[in-house]
Coordinates of C-alpha atoms (C1' of nucleotides) in Angstrom, one line a residue:
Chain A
X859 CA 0.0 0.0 0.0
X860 CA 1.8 3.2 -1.1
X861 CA -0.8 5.5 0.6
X862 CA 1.9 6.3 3.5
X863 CA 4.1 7.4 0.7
X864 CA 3.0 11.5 0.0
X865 CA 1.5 11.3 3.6
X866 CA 5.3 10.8 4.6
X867 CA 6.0 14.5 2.5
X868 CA 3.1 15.8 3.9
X869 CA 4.0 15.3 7.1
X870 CA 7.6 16.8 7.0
X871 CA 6.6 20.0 5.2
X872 CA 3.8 20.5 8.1
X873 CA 7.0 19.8 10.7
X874 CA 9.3 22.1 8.3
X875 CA 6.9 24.8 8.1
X876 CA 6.5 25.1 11.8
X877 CA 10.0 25.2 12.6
X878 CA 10.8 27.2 9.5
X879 CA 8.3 29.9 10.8
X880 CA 9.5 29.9 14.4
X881 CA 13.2 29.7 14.2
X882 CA 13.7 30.6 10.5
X883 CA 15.1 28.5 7.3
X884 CA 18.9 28.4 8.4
X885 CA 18.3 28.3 11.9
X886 CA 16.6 25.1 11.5
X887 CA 18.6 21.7 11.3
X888 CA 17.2 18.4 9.2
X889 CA 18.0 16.9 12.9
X890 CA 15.0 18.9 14.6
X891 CA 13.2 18.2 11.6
X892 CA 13.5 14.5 11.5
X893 CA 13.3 14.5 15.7
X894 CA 10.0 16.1 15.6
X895 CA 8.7 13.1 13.3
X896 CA 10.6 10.4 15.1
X897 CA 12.1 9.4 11.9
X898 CA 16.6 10.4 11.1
X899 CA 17.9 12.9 9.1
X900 CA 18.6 10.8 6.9
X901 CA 15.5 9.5 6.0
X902 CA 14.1 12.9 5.1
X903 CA 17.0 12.7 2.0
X904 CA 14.8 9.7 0.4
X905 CA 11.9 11.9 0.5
X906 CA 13.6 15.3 -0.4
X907 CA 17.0 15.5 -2.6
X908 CA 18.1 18.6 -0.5
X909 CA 17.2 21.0 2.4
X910 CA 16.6 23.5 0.0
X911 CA 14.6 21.4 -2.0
X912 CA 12.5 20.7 0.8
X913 CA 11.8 24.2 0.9
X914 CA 11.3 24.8 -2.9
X915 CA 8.6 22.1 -2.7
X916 CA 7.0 23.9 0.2
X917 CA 7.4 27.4 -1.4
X918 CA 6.0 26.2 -5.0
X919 CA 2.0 26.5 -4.0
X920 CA 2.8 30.0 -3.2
X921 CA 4.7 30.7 -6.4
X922 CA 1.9 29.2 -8.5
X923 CA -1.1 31.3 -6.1
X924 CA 0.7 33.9 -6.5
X925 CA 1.3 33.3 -10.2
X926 CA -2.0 32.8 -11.1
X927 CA -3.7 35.0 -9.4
X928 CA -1.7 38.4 -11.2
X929 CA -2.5 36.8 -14.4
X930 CA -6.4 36.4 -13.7
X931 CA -6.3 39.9 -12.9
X932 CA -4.3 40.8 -15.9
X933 CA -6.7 38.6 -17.4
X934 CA -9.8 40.7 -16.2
X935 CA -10.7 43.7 -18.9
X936 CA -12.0 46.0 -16.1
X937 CA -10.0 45.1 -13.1
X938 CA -9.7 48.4 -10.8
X939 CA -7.0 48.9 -8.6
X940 CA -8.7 48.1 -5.8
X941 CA -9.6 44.4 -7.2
X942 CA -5.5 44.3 -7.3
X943 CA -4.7 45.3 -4.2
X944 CA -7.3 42.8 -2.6
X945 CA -6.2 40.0 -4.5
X946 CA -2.8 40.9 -3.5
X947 CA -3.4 41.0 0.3
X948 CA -5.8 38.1 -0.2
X949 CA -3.1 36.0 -1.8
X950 CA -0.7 37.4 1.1
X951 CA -3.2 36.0 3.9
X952 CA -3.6 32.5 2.5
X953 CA 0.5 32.0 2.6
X954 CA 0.6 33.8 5.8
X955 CA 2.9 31.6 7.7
X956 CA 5.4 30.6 5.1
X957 CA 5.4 34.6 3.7
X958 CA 6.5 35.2 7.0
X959 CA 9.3 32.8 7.6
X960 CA 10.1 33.9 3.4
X961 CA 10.3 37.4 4.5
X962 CA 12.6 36.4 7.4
X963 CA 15.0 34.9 5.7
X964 CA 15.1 36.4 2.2
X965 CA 19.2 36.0 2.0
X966 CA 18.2 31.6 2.1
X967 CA 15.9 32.3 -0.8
X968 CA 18.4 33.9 -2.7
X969 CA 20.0 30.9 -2.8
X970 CA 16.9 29.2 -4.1
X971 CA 16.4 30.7 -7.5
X972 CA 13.4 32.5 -9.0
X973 CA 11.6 33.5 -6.1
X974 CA 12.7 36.4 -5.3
X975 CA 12.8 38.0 -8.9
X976 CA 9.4 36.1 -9.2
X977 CA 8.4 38.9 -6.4
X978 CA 9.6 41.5 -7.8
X979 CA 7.6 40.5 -10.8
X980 CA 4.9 40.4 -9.4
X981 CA 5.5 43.9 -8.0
X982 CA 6.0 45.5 -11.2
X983 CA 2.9 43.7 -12.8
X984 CA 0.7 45.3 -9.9
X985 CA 2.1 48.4 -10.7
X986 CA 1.0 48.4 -14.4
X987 CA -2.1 46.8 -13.4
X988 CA -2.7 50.4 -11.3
X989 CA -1.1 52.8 -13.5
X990 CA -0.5 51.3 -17.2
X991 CA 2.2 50.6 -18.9
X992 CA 4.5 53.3 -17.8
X993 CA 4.1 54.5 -14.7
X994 CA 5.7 57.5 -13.7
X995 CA 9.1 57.4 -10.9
X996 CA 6.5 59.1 -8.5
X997 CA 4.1 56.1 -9.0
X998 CA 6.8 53.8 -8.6
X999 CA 7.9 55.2 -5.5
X1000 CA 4.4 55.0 -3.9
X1001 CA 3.4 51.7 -5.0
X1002 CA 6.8 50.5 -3.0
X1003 CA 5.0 52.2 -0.3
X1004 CA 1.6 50.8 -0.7
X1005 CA 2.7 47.0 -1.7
X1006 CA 5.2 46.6 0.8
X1007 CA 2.8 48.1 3.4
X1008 CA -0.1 45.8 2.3
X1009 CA 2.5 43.0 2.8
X1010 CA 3.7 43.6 5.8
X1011 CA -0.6 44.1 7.0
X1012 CA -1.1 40.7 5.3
X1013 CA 1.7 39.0 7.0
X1014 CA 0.8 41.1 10.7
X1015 CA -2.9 39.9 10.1
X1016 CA -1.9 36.1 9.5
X1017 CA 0.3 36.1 12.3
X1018 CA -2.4 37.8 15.1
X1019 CA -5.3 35.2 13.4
X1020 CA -6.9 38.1 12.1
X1021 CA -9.1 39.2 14.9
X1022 CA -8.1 41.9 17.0
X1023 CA -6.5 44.7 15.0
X1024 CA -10.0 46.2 13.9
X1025 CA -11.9 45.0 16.8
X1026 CA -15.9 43.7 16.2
X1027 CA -17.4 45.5 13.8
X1028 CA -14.1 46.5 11.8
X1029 CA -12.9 44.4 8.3
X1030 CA -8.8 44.9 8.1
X1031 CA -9.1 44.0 5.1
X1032 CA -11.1 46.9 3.5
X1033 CA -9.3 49.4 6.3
X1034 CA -5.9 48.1 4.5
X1035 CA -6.5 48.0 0.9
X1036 CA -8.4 52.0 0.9
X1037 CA -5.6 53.0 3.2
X1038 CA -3.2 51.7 0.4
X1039 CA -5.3 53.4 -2.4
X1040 CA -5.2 56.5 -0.2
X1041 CA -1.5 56.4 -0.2
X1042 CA -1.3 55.4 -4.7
X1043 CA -3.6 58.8 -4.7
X1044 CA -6.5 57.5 -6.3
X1045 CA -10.3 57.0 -5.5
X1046 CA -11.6 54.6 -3.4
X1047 CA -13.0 53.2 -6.5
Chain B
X88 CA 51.0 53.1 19.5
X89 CA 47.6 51.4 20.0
X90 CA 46.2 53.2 16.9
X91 CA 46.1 50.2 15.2
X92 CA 44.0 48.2 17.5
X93 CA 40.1 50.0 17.0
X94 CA 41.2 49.9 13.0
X95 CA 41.2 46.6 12.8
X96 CA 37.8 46.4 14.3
X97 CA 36.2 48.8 12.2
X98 CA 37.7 47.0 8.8
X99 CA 36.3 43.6 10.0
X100 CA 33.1 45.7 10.9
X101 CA 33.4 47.3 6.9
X102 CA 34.3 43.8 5.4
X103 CA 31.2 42.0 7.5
X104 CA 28.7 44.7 6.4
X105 CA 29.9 44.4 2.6
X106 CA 29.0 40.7 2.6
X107 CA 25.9 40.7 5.3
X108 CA 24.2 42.7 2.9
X109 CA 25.2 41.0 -0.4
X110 CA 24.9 37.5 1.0
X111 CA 23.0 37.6 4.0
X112 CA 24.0 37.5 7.8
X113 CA 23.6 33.5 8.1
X114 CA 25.3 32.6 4.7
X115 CA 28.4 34.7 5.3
X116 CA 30.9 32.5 7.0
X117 CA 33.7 33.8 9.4
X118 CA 36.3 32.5 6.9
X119 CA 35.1 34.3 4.5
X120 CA 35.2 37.5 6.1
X121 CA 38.8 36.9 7.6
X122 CA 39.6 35.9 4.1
X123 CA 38.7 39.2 2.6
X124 CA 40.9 40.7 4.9
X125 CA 43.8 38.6 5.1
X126 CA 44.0 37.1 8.4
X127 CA 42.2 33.5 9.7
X128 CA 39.3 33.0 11.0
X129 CA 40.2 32.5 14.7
X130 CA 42.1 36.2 14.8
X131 CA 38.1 37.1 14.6
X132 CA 38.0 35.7 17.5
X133 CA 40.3 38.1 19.3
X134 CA 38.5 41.0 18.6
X135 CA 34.8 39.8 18.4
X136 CA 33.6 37.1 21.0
X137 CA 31.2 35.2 18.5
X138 CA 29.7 36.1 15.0
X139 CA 26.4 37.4 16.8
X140 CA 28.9 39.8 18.8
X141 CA 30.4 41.1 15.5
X142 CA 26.9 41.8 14.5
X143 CA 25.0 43.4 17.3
X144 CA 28.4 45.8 17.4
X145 CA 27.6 46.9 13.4
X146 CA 23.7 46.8 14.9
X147 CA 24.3 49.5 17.6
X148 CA 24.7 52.5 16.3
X149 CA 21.5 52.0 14.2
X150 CA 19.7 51.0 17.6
X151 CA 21.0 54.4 19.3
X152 CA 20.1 56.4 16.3
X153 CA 16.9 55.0 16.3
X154 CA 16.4 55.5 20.0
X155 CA 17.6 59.0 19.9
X156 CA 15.3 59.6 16.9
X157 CA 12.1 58.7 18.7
X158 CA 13.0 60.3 22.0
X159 CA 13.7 63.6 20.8
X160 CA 10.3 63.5 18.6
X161 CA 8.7 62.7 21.7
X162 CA 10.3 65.4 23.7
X163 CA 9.5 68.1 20.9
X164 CA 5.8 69.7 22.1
X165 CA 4.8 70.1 18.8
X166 CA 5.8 67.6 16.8
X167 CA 3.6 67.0 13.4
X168 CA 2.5 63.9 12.0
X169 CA 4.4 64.6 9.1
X170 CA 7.7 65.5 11.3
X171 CA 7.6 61.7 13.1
X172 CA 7.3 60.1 10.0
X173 CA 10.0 61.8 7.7
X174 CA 12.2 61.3 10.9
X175 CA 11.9 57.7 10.7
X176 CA 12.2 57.3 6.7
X177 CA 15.2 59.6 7.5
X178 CA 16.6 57.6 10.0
X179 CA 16.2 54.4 7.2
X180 CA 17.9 56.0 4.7
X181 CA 21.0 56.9 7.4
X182 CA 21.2 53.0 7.8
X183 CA 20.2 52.3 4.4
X184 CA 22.9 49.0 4.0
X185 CA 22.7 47.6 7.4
X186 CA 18.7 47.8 7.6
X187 CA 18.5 46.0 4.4
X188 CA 20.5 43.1 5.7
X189 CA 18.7 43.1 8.7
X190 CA 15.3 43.1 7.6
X191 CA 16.9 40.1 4.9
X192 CA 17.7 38.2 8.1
X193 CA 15.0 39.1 10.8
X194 CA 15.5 35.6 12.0
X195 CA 19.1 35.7 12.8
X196 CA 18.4 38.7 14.3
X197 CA 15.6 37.0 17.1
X198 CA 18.2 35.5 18.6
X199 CA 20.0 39.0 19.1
X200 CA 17.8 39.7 22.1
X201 CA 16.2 43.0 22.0
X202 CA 16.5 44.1 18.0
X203 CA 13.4 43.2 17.0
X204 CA 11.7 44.7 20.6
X205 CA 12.9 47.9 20.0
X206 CA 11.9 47.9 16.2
X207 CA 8.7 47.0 17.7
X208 CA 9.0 49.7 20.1
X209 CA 9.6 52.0 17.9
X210 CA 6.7 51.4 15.8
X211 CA 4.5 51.7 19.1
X212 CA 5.7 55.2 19.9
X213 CA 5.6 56.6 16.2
X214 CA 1.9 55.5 16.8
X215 CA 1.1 57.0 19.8
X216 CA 3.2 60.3 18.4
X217 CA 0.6 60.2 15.1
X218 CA -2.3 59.6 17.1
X219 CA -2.4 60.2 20.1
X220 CA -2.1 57.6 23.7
X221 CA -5.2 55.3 22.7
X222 CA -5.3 54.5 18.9
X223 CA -8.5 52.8 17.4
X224 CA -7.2 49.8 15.8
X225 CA -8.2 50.9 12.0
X226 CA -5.9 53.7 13.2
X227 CA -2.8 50.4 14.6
X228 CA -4.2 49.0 11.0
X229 CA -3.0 52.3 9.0
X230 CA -0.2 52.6 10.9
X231 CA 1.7 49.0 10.0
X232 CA 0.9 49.9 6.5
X233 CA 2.4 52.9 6.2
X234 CA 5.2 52.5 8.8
X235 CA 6.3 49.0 7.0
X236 CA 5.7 51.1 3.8
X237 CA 8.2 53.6 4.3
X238 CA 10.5 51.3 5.9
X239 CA 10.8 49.8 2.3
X240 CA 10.8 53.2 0.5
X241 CA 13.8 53.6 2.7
X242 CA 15.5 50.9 1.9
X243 CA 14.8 51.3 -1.9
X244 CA 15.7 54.8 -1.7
X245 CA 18.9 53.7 0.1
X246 CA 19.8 51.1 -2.5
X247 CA 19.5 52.7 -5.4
X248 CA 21.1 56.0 -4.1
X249 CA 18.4 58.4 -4.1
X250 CA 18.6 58.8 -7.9
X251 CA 16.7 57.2 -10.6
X252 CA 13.3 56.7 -8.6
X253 CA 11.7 59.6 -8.7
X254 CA 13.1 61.7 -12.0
X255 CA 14.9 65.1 -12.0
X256 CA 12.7 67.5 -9.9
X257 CA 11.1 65.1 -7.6
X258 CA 11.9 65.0 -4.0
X259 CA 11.1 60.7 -3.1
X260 CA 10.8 61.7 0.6
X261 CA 8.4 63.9 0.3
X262 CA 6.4 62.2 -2.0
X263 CA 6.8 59.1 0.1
X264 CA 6.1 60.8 3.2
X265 CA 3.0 62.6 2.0
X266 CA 1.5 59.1 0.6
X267 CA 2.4 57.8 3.7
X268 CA 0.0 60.4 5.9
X269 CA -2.6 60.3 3.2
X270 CA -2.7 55.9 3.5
X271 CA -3.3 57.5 7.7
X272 CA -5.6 59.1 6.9
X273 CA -4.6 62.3 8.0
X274 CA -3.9 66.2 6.0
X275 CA -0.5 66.5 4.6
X276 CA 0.3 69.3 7.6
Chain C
dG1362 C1' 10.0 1.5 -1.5
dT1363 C1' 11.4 3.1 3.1
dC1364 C1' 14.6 3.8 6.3
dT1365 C1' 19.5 3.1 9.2
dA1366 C1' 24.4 3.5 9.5
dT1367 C1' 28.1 5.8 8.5
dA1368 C1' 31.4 9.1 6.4
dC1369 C1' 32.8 13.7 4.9
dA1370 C1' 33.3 18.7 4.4
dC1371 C1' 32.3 23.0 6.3
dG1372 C1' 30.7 26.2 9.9
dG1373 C1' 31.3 28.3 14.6
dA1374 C1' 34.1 28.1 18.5
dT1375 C1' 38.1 27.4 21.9
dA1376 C1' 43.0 26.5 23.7
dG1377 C1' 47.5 27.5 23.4
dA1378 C1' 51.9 28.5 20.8
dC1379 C1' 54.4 32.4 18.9
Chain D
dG429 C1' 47.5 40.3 17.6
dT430 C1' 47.7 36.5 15.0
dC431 C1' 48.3 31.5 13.9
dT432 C1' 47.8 26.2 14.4
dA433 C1' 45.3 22.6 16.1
dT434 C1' 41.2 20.8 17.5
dC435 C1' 36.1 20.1 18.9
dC436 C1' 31.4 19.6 17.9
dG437 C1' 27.2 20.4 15.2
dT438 C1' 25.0 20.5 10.5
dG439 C1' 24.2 19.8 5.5
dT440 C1' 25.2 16.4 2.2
dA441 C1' 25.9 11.9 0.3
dT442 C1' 26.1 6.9 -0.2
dA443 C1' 25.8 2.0 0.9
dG444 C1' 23.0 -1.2 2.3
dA445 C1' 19.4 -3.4 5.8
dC446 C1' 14.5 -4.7 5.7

DNA sequence: GTCTATACACGGATAGAC
DNA sequence: GTCTATCCGTGTATAGAC
């Protein structure tokens, strides 16, 4: 029966995420890894050529949400801005915990290829999803501002479960996303 | 003479920052920082008690600028809005190289003790400074979006030396800053 | 197909010679 | 103030048990 098999991945990426998020990518050894799943290190190298690897494959649903989602709303005719930056915050929130241990340890993923010019990509896309096709330097400069902010709200929000910062009757999300197209300079559309 | 002795600190300080910031905190080894300046890596050892030693020493000045920054907002009666915040963007770019490579390796940086506290800290007290002892939380909400906003515009700005982003007569502070308190909701003062 | 045993190179760190 | 020698932990890799 080879349903143990992906089970066996499954498991470690769970394990690897948690550490990952709490101690960050370097910081954490294959030993705790394997400890925390009662298995050796090296049995996590039949299931995973490499550390990085391991974190490639873990990284790789993000890539492909994030992916997708820019091109559905370069897809959409009549996206506004504010569609973008919600999708963009959205997509933020659903990877909270690994965009978080990402973020903390950018320097690993430079190691690991494509993802970090796959950000900046993804940046620049937003930003002609907003402005057009050629944005001026003062556009540029404020979308830095208002997609890194919205990132770092996306990751905070994540982190704290999402309750408290708006208390009962408040939606982050919205509070967020106009506060960013506040800060672009264009309606709340 | 002991003129020599300090020197030697402040070119492995140099040397470290050079590669902390091109390759990380974690990936940088000691050899190749002794390396680069032609001694071995245990004559590190003499002059810095670990690798985290090395780096909270580069850390400090940032941490006492920082500091100073924030107190002497909060002792000045009048401060605006607009004051606090172009204080801390300033205070970024000052810092520009290190802050990049510690915000690249927040991780390393948890086990540093009270870095990421006082970043925290001073995040908090900005708040309070903008609005007031008890913010709402959409007002919290606003703030990580524009704080962590300009923290990036910083580093940007700092990277790329000021020029290119924002064009001949532009002034990227200003038009950072000013996104910045419009994303608070607040007049440009 | 799944894991253990084992070896190796490199990283941080220390002791002691010069 | 710098070096050699050495220690232990970690990522990596392979051979082989079951």
């Amino acid at each position: 029966m080879p349903r143990r098999r992906t089970d066996t991945r499954a498991e470690i990426r769970e394990t690897a995420l948690e550490l990952f998020a709490k101690k960050g990518y370097t910081a954490t050894s294959l030993r705790e890894i394997a400890e925390g799943l009662g298995i050796t290190k090296a049995a996590l190298y039949y299931h995973f050529r490499s550390k990085q690897d391991l974190l490639a494959d873990m990284v790789r649903p993000m890539l492909d949400d994030g992916e997708r989602t820019v091109r559905e709303l370069e897809e959409e005719p009549d996206a506004t801005a504010r569609r973008a930056l919600e999708a963009f915050y959205d997509m933020g929130r659903r990877h909270g915990t690994l965009f978080r241990a990402v973020v903390a340890d950018t320097a690993a993923l430079g190691d690991l290829g494509d993802v970090v010019p796959r950000l900046f990509d993804w940046r620049e896309r937003l930003l002609r999803l907003i402005f057009g096709s050629d944005p001026t330097p003062r556009q540029r400069a404020l979308a830095v501002l208002a997609i890194g902010g919205l990132q770092d709200a996306a990751i905070m929000a994540a982190d704290d479960g999402g309750g408290g910062l708006t208390g009962d009757g408040g939606d982050l999300r919205s509070v967020v996303v106009e506060g960013a197209l506040r800060a672009l300079d264009l309606p709340a559309s």
